[in-house]
Short mmCIF file of C-alpha atoms in Angstrom, two decimals:
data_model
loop_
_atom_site.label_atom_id
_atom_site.label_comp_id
_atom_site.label_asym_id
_atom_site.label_seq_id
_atom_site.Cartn_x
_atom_site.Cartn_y
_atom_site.Cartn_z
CA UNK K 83 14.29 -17.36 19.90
CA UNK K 84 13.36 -20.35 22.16
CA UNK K 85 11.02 -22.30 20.01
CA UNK K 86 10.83 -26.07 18.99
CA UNK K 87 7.81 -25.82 16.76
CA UNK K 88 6.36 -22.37 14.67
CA UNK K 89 3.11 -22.68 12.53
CA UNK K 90 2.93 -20.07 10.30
CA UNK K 91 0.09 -19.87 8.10
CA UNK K 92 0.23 -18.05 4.84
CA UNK K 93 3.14 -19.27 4.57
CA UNK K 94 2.92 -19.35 0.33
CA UNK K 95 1.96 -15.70 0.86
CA UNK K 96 4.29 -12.40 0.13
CA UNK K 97 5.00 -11.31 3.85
CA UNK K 98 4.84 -15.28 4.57
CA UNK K 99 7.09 -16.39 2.46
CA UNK K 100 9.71 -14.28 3.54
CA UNK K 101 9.19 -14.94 6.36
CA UNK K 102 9.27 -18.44 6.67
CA UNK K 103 12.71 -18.34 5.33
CA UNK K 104 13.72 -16.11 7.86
CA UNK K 105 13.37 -18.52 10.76
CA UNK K 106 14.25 -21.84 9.18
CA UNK K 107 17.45 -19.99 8.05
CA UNK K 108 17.81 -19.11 12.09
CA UNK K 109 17.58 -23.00 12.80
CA UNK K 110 13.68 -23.07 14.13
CA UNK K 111 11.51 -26.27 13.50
CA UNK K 112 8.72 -24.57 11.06
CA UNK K 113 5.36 -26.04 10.20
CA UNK K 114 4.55 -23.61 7.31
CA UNK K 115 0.97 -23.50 6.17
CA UNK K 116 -1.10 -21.93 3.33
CA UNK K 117 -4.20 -23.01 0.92
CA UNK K 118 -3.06 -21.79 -2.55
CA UNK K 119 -6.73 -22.12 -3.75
CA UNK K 120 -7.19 -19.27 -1.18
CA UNK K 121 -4.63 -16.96 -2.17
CA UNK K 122 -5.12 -13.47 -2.98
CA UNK K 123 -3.32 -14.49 -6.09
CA UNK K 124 -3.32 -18.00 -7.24
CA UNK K 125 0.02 -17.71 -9.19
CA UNK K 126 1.85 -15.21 -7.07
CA UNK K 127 1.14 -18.41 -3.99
CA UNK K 128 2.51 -21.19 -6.90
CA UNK K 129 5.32 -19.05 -7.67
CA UNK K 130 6.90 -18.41 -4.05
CA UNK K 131 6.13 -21.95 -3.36
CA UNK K 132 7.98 -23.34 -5.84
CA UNK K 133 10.61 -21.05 -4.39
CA UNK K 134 10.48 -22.40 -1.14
CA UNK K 135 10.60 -25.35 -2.30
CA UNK K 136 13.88 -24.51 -4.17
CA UNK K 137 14.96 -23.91 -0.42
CA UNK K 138 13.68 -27.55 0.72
CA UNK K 139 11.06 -25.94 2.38
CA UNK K 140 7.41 -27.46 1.97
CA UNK K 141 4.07 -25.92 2.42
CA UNK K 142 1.64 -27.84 3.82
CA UNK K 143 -2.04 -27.67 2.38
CA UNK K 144 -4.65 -27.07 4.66
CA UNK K 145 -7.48 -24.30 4.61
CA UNK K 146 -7.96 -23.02 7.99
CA UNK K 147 -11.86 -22.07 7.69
CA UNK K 148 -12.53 -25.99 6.95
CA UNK K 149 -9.74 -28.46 7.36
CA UNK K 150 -8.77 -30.52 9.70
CA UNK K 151 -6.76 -28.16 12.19
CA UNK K 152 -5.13 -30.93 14.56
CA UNK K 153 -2.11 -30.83 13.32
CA UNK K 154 -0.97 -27.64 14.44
CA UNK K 155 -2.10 -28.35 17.76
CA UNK K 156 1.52 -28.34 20.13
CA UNK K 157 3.09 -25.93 18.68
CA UNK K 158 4.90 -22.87 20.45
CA UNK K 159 4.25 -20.05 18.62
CA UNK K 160 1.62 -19.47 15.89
CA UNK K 161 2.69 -16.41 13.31
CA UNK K 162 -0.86 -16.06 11.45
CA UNK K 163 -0.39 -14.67 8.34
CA UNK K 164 -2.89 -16.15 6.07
CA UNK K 165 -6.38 -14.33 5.66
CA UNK K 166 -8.19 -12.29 2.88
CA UNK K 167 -6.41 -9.54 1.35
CA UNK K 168 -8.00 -6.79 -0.77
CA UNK K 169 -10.10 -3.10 0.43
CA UNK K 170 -11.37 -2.65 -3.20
CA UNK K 171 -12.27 -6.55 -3.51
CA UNK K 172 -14.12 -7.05 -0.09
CA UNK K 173 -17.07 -5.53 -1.17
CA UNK K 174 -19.74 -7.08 -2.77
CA UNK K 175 -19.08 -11.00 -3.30
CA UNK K 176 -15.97 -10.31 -2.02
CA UNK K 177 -17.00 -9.76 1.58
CA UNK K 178 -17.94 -13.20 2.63
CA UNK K 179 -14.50 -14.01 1.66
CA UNK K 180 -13.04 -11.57 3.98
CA UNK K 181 -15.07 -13.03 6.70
CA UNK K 182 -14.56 -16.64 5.76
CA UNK K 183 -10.92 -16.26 5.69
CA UNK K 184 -10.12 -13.50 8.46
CA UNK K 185 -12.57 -14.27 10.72
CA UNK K 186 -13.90 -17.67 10.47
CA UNK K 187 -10.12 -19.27 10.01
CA UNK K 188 -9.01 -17.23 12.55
CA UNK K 189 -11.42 -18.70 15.25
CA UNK K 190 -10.73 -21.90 14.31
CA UNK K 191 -7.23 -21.37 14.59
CA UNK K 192 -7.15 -19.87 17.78
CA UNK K 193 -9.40 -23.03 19.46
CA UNK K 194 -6.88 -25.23 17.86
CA UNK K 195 -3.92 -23.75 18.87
CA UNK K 196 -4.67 -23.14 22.40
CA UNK K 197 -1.33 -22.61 25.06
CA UNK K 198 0.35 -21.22 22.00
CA UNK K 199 2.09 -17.95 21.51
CA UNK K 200 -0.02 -16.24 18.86
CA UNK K 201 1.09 -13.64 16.85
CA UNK K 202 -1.72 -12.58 14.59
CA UNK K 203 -0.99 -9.87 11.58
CA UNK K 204 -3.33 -7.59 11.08
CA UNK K 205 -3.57 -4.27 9.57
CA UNK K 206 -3.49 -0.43 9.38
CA UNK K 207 -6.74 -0.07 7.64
CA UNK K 208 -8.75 -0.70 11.19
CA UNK K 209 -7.79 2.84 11.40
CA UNK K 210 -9.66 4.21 8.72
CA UNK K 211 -7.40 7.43 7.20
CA UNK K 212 -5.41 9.32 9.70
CA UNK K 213 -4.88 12.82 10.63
CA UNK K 214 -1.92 12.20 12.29
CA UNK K 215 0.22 9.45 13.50
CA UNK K 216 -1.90 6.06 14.96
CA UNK K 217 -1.63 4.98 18.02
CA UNK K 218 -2.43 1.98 18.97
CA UNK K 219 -4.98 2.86 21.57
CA UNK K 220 -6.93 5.10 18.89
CA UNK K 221 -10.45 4.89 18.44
CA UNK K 222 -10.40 2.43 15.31
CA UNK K 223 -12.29 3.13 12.02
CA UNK K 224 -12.82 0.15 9.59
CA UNK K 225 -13.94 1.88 6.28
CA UNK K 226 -14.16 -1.73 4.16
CA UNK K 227 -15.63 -5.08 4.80
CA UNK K 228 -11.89 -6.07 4.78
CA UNK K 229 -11.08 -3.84 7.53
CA UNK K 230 -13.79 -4.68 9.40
CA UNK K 231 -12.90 -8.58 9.15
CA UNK K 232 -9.29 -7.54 10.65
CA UNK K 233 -10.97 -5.71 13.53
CA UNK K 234 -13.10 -8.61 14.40
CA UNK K 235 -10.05 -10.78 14.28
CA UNK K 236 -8.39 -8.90 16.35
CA UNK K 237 -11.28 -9.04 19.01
CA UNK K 238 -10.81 -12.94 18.62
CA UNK K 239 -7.05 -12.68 19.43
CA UNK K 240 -7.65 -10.50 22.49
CA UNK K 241 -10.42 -12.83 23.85
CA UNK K 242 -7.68 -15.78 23.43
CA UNK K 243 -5.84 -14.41 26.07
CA UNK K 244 -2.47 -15.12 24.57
CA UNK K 245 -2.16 -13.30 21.44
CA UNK K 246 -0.23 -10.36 20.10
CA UNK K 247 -1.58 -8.28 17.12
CA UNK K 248 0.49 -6.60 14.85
CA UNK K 249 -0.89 -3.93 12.70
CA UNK K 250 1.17 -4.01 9.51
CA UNK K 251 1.63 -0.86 7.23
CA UNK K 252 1.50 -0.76 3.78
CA UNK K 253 4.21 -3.20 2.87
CA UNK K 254 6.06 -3.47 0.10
CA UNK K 255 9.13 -5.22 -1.82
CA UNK K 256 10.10 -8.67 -3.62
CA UNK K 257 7.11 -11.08 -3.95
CA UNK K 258 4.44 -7.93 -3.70
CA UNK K 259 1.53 -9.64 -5.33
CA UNK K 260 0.43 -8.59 -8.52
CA UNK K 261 -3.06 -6.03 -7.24
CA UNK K 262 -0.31 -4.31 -4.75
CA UNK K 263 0.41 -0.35 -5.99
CA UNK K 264 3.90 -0.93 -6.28
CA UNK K 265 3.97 -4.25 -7.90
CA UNK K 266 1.48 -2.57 -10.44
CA UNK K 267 3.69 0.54 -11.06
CA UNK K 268 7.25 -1.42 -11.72
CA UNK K 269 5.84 -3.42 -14.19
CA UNK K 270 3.85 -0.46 -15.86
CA UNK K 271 7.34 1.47 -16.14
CA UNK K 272 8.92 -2.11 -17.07
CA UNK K 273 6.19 -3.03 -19.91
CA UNK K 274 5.06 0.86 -20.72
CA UNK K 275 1.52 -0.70 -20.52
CA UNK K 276 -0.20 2.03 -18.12
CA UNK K 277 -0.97 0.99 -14.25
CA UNK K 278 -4.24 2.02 -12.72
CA UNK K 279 -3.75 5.53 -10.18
CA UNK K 280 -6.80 5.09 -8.36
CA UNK K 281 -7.79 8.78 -6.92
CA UNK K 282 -6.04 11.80 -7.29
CA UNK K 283 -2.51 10.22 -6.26
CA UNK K 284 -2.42 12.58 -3.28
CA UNK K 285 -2.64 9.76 -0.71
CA UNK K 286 0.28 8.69 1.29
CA UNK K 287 0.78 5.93 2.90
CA UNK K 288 3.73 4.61 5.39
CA UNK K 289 5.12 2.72 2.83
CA UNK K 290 7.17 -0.74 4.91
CA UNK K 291 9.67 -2.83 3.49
CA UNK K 292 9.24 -6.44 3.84
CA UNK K 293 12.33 -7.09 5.72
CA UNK K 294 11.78 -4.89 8.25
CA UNK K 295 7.85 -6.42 9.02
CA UNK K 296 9.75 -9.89 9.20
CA UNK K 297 11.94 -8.68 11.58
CA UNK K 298 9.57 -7.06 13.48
CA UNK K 299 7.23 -10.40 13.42
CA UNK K 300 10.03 -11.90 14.68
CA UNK K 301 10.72 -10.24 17.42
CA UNK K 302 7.02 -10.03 18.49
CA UNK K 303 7.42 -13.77 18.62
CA UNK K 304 10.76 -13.65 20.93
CA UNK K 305 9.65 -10.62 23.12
CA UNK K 306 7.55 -11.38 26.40
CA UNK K 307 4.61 -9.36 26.11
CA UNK K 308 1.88 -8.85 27.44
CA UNK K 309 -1.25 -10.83 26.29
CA UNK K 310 -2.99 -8.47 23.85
CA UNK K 311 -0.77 -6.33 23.30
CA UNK K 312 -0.93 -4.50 19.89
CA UNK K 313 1.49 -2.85 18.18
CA UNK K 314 2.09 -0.67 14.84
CA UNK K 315 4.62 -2.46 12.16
CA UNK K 316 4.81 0.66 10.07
CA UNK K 317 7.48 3.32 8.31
CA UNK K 318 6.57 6.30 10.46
CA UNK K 319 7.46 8.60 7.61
CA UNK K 320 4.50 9.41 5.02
CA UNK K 321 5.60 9.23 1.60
CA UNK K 322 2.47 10.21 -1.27
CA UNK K 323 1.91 7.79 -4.02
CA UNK K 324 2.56 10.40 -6.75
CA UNK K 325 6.12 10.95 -4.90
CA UNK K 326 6.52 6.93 -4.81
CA UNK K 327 5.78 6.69 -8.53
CA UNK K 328 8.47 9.66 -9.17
CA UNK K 329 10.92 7.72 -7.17
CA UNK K 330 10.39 4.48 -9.02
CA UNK K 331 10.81 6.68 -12.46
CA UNK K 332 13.97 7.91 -10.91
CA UNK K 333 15.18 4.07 -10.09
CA UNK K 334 13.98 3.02 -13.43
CA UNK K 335 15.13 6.02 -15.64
CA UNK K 336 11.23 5.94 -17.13
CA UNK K 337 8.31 7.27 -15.11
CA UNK K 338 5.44 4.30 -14.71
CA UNK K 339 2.52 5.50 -17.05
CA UNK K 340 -0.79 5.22 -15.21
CA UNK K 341 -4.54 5.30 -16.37
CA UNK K 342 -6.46 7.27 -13.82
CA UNK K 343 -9.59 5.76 -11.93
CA UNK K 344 -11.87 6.81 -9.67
CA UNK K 345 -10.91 6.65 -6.26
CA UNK K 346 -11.53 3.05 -4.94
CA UNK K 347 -14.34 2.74 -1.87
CA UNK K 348 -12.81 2.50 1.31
CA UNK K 349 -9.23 3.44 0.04
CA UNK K 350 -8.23 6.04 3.13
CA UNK K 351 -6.12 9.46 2.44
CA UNK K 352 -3.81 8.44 4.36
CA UNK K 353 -2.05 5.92 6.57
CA UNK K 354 0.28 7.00 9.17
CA UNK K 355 2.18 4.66 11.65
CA UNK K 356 3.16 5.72 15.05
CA UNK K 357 5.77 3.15 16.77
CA UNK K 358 6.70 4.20 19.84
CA UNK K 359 5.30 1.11 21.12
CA UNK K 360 7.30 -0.67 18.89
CA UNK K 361 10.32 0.70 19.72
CA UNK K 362 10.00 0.59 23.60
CA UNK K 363 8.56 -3.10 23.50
CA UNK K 364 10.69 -4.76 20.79
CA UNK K 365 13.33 -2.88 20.30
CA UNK K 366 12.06 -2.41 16.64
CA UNK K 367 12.12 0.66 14.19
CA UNK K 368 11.58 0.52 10.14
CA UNK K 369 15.59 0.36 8.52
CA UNK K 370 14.91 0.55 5.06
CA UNK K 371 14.63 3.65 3.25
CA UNK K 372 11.83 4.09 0.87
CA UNK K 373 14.31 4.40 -2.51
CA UNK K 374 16.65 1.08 -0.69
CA UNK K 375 13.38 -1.04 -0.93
CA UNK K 376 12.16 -0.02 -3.68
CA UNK K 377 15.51 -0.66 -5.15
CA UNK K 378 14.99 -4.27 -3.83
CA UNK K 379 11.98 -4.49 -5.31
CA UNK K 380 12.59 -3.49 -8.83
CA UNK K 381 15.86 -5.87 -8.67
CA UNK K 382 13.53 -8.70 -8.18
CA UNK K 383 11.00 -7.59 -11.05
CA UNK K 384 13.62 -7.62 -13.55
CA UNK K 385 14.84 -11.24 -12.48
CA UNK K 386 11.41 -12.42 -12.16
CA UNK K 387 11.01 -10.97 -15.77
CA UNK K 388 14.25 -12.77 -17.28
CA UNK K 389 13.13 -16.54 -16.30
CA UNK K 390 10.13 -15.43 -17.97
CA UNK K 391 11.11 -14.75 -20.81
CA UNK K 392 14.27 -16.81 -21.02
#
């Protein structure tokens, strides 16, 4: 990967995090970037940068809606990451946030970043629920304020001229933050203390190890590509969430008790990823079996658990 200098923002964040480590363990100079105070979840960001930091890795503070953005100026490749996460909590309130932090700080990144390579991570949920497997040049369908604030980012990336947008599916596995499904449902089965189901628990989703979206972020980063390209980071298999929380029961030897809620607005049936784009532009499928992440995931619940608790 021929690159002197990477900014990654959210870099204190669960996809970021990982994969921040990823390149500085493959020898790349990386500026890594987050505002904690931002975070979809203020500990989860403290506790993975205190783990960085364990690495000699430090995350620089600097909130990309209203900072100072002059430092990142130079670099060769900008991996955005940071933004707004949440469907259920972008309504209300909670949309000006969205737009604040994947709109407004994506702007501002793009103007001060200008020449880069820009990679910008987006997501699935432009979609809206699918029928059948997305493809990339599908009519989109935001069905939250927080979709809606990735689709407008996107537009901002495309106008730049020089970015690639990756639509990320559903990802999962160590560092999950603590609203994710999964996340929830491990430490329900873990605690016995019931998890939200929010629905019926017939929607699937293309569940995505973490590993394999690093890899692919990677590579979007090392590929030429055309400028705007976009591409789907997804498991193309469909797996329901009532058949994910069997599997974790089955990992576990307990199945995680749930609470059921009404279904949340703008959560979609389903998500589906097509990647043949992937595949024929970066050489990149999803490796990692739903039950192998999982498995990764739970490992890193119980060790999280035992510094806890001592």
């Amino acid at each position: 990967m021929p690159v002197v200098r990477a900014v990654v923002t959210g870099a204190a964040g669960f996809i970021g995090s990982h994969l921040v480590q990823a390149l500085v363990a493959g020898g790349h100079d990386v500026l890594a970037v987050d505002a904690v105070e931002r975070a979809g979840s203020r500990e989860a960001a403290l506790a993975n940068r205190a783990e960085l930091a364990q690495a000699g890795i430090a995350v620089t503070e600097i909130d990309l809606a209203t900072d100072d953005l002059s430092r990142l100026a130079g670099a060769d490749v900008v991996l955005h990451l940071a933004g707004r996460p949440g469907v259920r909590s972008s309504f209300g309130p909670g949309a000006a946030d969205a737009h604040r932090d994947n709109v407004i700080a994506t702007e501002r990144l793009l103007a001060a970043c200008r020449g880069a390579r820009f990679v910008l991570a987006s997501s699935s949920s432009v979609y809206g629920s699918a029928e059948r497997p997305c493809a990339e040049g599908d009519r989109i369908d935001p069905l939250s304020p927080y979709a809606a604030s990735k689709a407008l980012a996107e537009q901002l990336a495309q106008a730049n001229g020089a970015a690639v947008i990756l639509r990320y599916f559903s990802v999962y596995g160590p560092r999950q933050r603590p609203d994710m499904a999964f996340h929830r449902f491990i430490e329900a089965a873990l605690d016995g203390s019931p998890a939200p189901l929010y629905g019926d628990g017939r929607q699937s989703r293309s569940f995505t190890y973490v590993g394999d979206v690093v890899a692919a972020t990677i590579r979007a980063a090392q590929v030429p590509l055309p400028a705007g390209t976009v591409l789907n980071i997804g498991n193309p298999h469909t797996v329901g969430v009532r058949d994910a929380l069997d599997r974790i029961g089955t990992l576990l030897g307990t199945r995680p008790p749930t609470v059921a809620k009404d279904a949340a607005p703008g959560d979609v049936t389903r998500t589906w990823a097509g990647t043949d784009r992937a595949a024929a532009l970066l050489g990149w499928t999803a490796r990692t079996s739903l039950d192998e992440g999982l498995a990764h995931q739970i490992s890193w619940h119980r060790a999280r658990r035992k510094v806890a608790h001592g």
